[in-house]
PDB file of C-alpha atoms in Angstrom:
ATOM      1  CA  MET C1175     -44.558  38.356 -37.671  1.00  0.00           C
ATOM      2  CA  LYS C1176     -46.001  37.819 -34.191  1.00  0.00           C
ATOM      3  CA  PRO C1177     -47.444  34.289 -33.663  1.00  0.00           C
ATOM      4  CA  ILE C1178     -51.134  33.740 -32.989  1.00  0.00           C
ATOM      5  CA  VAL C1179     -51.563  32.621 -29.384  1.00  0.00           C
ATOM      6  CA  VAL C1180     -54.029  29.722 -28.959  1.00  0.00           C
ATOM      7  CA  ALA C1181     -55.535  28.823 -25.577  1.00  0.00           C
ATOM      8  CA  LEU C1182     -56.645  25.217 -25.088  1.00  0.00           C
ATOM      9  CA  GLU C1183     -59.649  25.285 -22.789  1.00  0.00           C
ATOM     10  CA  ILE C1184     -60.268  21.553 -22.674  1.00  0.00           C
ATOM     11  CA  ASP C1185     -60.761  19.562 -19.469  1.00  0.00           C
ATOM     12  CA  ASP C1186     -59.542  16.307 -21.057  1.00  0.00           C
ATOM     13  CA  GLU C1187     -55.789  16.508 -20.354  1.00  0.00           C
ATOM     14  CA  ALA C1188     -54.835  13.818 -22.898  1.00  0.00           C
ATOM     15  CA  LEU C1189     -56.765  15.548 -25.670  1.00  0.00           C
ATOM     16  CA  SER C1190     -55.308  18.911 -24.665  1.00  0.00           C
ATOM     17  CA  GLN C1191     -51.760  17.516 -24.851  1.00  0.00           C
ATOM     18  CA  ARG C1192     -52.388  15.943 -28.283  1.00  0.00           C
ATOM     19  CA  LEU C1193     -53.735  19.245 -29.601  1.00  0.00           C
ATOM     20  CA  ALA C1194     -50.816  21.174 -28.115  1.00  0.00           C
ATOM     21  CA  ALA C1195     -48.376  18.802 -29.826  1.00  0.00           C
ATOM     22  CA  ALA C1196     -50.175  19.168 -33.152  1.00  0.00           C
ATOM     23  CA  LEU C1197     -50.299  22.962 -32.870  1.00  0.00           C
ATOM     24  CA  ALA C1198     -46.628  23.154 -31.921  1.00  0.00           C
ATOM     25  CA  ALA C1199     -45.732  22.016 -35.431  1.00  0.00           C
ATOM     26  CA  ALA C1200     -47.839  24.747 -37.054  1.00  0.00           C
ATOM     27  CA  PRO C1201     -45.940  27.850 -38.151  1.00  0.00           C
ATOM     28  CA  ASP C1202     -47.052  31.193 -36.703  1.00  0.00           C
ATOM     29  CA  LEU C1203     -48.981  29.532 -33.832  1.00  0.00           C
ATOM     30  CA  ARG C1204     -48.107  29.265 -30.168  1.00  0.00           C
ATOM     31  CA  VAL C1205     -50.049  27.525 -27.416  1.00  0.00           C
ATOM     32  CA  ALA C1206     -50.781  29.855 -24.490  1.00  0.00           C
ATOM     33  CA  GLU C1207     -49.508  29.090 -21.023  1.00  0.00           C
ATOM     34  CA  ARG C1208     -52.157  28.583 -18.325  1.00  0.00           C
ATOM     35  CA  GLY C1209     -53.692  31.946 -17.399  1.00  0.00           C
ATOM     36  CA  GLU C1210     -52.097  33.757 -20.344  1.00  0.00           C
ATOM     37  CA  SER C1211     -54.409  35.781 -22.576  1.00  0.00           C
ATOM     38  CA  ALA C1212     -54.779  34.386 -26.074  1.00  0.00           C
ATOM     39  CA  ASP C1213     -55.880  35.508 -29.502  1.00  0.00           C
ATOM     40  CA  VAL C1214     -58.169  32.474 -29.905  1.00  0.00           C
ATOM     41  CA  ALA C1215     -59.411  29.641 -27.698  1.00  0.00           C
ATOM     42  CA  VAL C1216     -60.109  26.026 -28.576  1.00  0.00           C
ATOM     43  CA  VAL C1217     -63.038  24.585 -26.623  1.00  0.00           C
ATOM     44  CA  LEU C1218     -65.038  21.400 -26.938  1.00  0.00           C
ATOM     45  CA  PRO C1219     -68.557  21.664 -28.363  1.00  0.00           C
ATOM     46  CA  GLU C1220     -71.216  21.853 -25.660  1.00  0.00           C
ATOM     47  CA  ALA C1221     -72.318  18.278 -26.340  1.00  0.00           C
ATOM     48  CA  ALA C1222     -68.815  16.910 -25.799  1.00  0.00           C
ATOM     49  CA  GLN C1223     -68.573  18.733 -22.476  1.00  0.00           C
ATOM     50  CA  GLY C1224     -71.769  17.137 -21.193  1.00  0.00           C
ATOM     51  CA  GLY C1225     -73.769  20.312 -21.786  1.00  0.00           C
ATOM     52  CA  GLU C1226     -77.413  20.535 -22.724  1.00  0.00           C
ATOM     53  CA  ALA C1227     -77.055  20.250 -26.496  1.00  0.00           C
ATOM     54  CA  MET C1228     -78.054  16.572 -26.354  1.00  0.00           C
ATOM     55  CA  ASP C1229     -80.349  14.830 -23.896  1.00  0.00           C
ATOM     56  CA  SER C1230     -77.537  12.405 -23.113  1.00  0.00           C
ATOM     57  CA  THR C1231     -74.409  11.112 -24.753  1.00  0.00           C
ATOM     58  CA  LEU C1232     -74.609   8.651 -27.576  1.00  0.00           C
ATOM     59  CA  THR C1233     -73.829   5.024 -26.823  1.00  0.00           C
ATOM     60  CA  ARG C1234     -71.151   3.096 -28.695  1.00  0.00           C
ATOM     61  CA  ARG C1235     -73.884   1.292 -30.632  1.00  0.00           C
ATOM     62  CA  GLU C1236     -75.635   4.570 -31.495  1.00  0.00           C
ATOM     63  CA  LEU C1237     -72.349   5.908 -32.849  1.00  0.00           C
ATOM     64  CA  GLU C1238     -72.021   2.784 -35.025  1.00  0.00           C
ATOM     65  CA  VAL C1239     -75.586   3.282 -36.263  1.00  0.00           C
ATOM     66  CA  LEU C1240     -74.933   6.977 -36.860  1.00  0.00           C
ATOM     67  CA  ALA C1241     -71.920   6.170 -39.047  1.00  0.00           C
ATOM     68  CA  LEU C1242     -74.054   3.799 -41.112  1.00  0.00           C
ATOM     69  CA  VAL C1243     -76.889   6.341 -41.368  1.00  0.00           C
ATOM     70  CA  ALA C1244     -74.317   8.870 -42.610  1.00  0.00           C
ATOM     71  CA  GLU C1245     -73.393   6.380 -45.346  1.00  0.00           C
ATOM     72  CA  GLY C1246     -77.062   6.243 -46.366  1.00  0.00           C
ATOM     73  CA  ALA C1247     -77.742   2.744 -45.013  1.00  0.00           C
ATOM     74  CA  SER C1248     -81.349   1.639 -44.582  1.00  0.00           C
ATOM     75  CA  ASN C1249     -82.585   0.098 -41.336  1.00  0.00           C
ATOM     76  CA  LYS C1250     -82.391  -3.302 -43.017  1.00  0.00           C
ATOM     77  CA  LEU C1251     -78.764  -2.781 -44.026  1.00  0.00           C
ATOM     78  CA  ILE C1252     -77.885  -1.396 -40.578  1.00  0.00           C
ATOM     79  CA  ALA C1253     -79.429  -4.500 -39.007  1.00  0.00           C
ATOM     80  CA  ARG C1254     -77.520  -6.817 -41.335  1.00  0.00           C
ATOM     81  CA  ARG C1255     -74.159  -5.076 -40.798  1.00  0.00           C
ATOM     82  CA  LEU C1256     -74.499  -4.949 -37.003  1.00  0.00           C
ATOM     83  CA  GLY C1257     -76.110  -8.351 -36.543  1.00  0.00           C
ATOM     84  CA  ILE C1258     -79.262  -6.937 -34.940  1.00  0.00           C
ATOM     85  CA  SER C1259     -82.939  -7.037 -35.841  1.00  0.00           C
ATOM     86  CA  VAL C1260     -84.495  -4.450 -38.146  1.00  0.00           C
ATOM     87  CA  HIS C1261     -86.707  -3.421 -35.208  1.00  0.00           C
ATOM     88  CA  THR C1262     -83.616  -2.761 -33.056  1.00  0.00           C
ATOM     89  CA  ALA C1263     -81.959  -0.798 -35.872  1.00  0.00           C
ATOM     90  CA  LYS C1264     -85.110   1.302 -36.224  1.00  0.00           C
ATOM     91  CA  PHE C1265     -85.120   1.877 -32.456  1.00  0.00           C
ATOM     92  CA  HIS C1266     -81.475   3.073 -32.522  1.00  0.00           C
ATOM     93  CA  VAL C1267     -82.158   5.427 -35.451  1.00  0.00           C
ATOM     94  CA  GLY C1268     -85.163   6.864 -33.597  1.00  0.00           C
ATOM     95  CA  SER C1269     -83.069   7.317 -30.465  1.00  0.00           C
ATOM     96  CA  LEU C1270     -80.403   9.162 -32.467  1.00  0.00           C
ATOM     97  CA  ILE C1271     -82.999  11.465 -33.981  1.00  0.00           C
ATOM     98  CA  ASP C1272     -84.410  12.225 -30.523  1.00  0.00           C
ATOM     99  CA  LYS C1273     -81.034  12.753 -28.823  1.00  0.00           C
ATOM    100  CA  LEU C1274     -79.791  15.008 -31.607  1.00  0.00           C
ATOM    101  CA  ASP C1275     -83.103  16.906 -31.678  1.00  0.00           C
ATOM    102  CA  ALA C1276     -83.312  16.198 -35.391  1.00  0.00           C
ATOM    103  CA  THR C1277     -86.267  16.063 -37.769  1.00  0.00           C
ATOM    104  CA  GLY C1278     -85.062  12.965 -39.621  1.00  0.00           C
ATOM    105  CA  ARG C1279     -82.084  10.863 -40.630  1.00  0.00           C
ATOM    106  CA  THR C1280     -80.397  13.507 -42.770  1.00  0.00           C
ATOM    107  CA  ASP C1281     -80.883  16.174 -40.116  1.00  0.00           C
ATOM    108  CA  ALA C1282     -79.466  13.801 -37.472  1.00  0.00           C
ATOM    109  CA  VAL C1283     -76.280  13.413 -39.531  1.00  0.00           C
ATOM    110  CA  ALA C1284     -76.063  17.193 -40.018  1.00  0.00           C
ATOM    111  CA  GLN C1285     -76.643  17.857 -36.305  1.00  0.00           C
ATOM    112  CA  ALA C1286     -74.017  15.268 -35.324  1.00  0.00           C
ATOM    113  CA  ALA C1287     -71.515  16.882 -37.690  1.00  0.00           C
ATOM    114  CA  ARG C1288     -72.265  20.345 -36.271  1.00  0.00           C
ATOM    115  CA  LEU C1289     -71.755  19.066 -32.709  1.00  0.00           C
ATOM    116  CA  GLY C1290     -68.484  17.378 -33.633  1.00  0.00           C
ATOM    117  CA  VAL C1291     -69.877  13.910 -32.880  1.00  0.00           C
ATOM    118  CA  LEU C1292     -69.489  12.811 -36.502  1.00  0.00           C
ATOM    119  CA  HIS C1293     -66.697  13.849 -38.839  1.00  0.00           C
ATOM    120  CA  LEU C1294     -67.703  13.768 -42.489  1.00  0.00           C
TER     121      LEU C1294
END
C-alpha cells in the first residue's frame, strides 16, 4: 500500500521537526520533502500564525485564566488560585471573551478549543 504523504507547512522549525519525528513512527505515513506535492498538509490554525482570528494573542495569564474557566471555576475561585483580586479575574475573563469573539465563558472555551489554543 502506498503511504500517505504529509506536508508540514509550519513556520516554527522546532514544532515542524517534532511533528516530523512523531509522524515518522506512524505506519503508512511519510513526511513530504520541501516542494514535493502531498496528499495532505498540516498547517497551524490562523490564530497561531498571527492571523486575524483573534484581536491579539493571549497572554500567559489569560491562558492560565482560560484553563481555569474551562474547569468551570468562578471569578472568585480564579482569583484565589492565581492570587489576584476578583476584579482582576473578572477583567481577564472579559478580555478572553473579547479576544476570542465569544458570547460568554462557555463559548470562549469552545472558541479556544476550535482555534487550538486550548486542548480539552
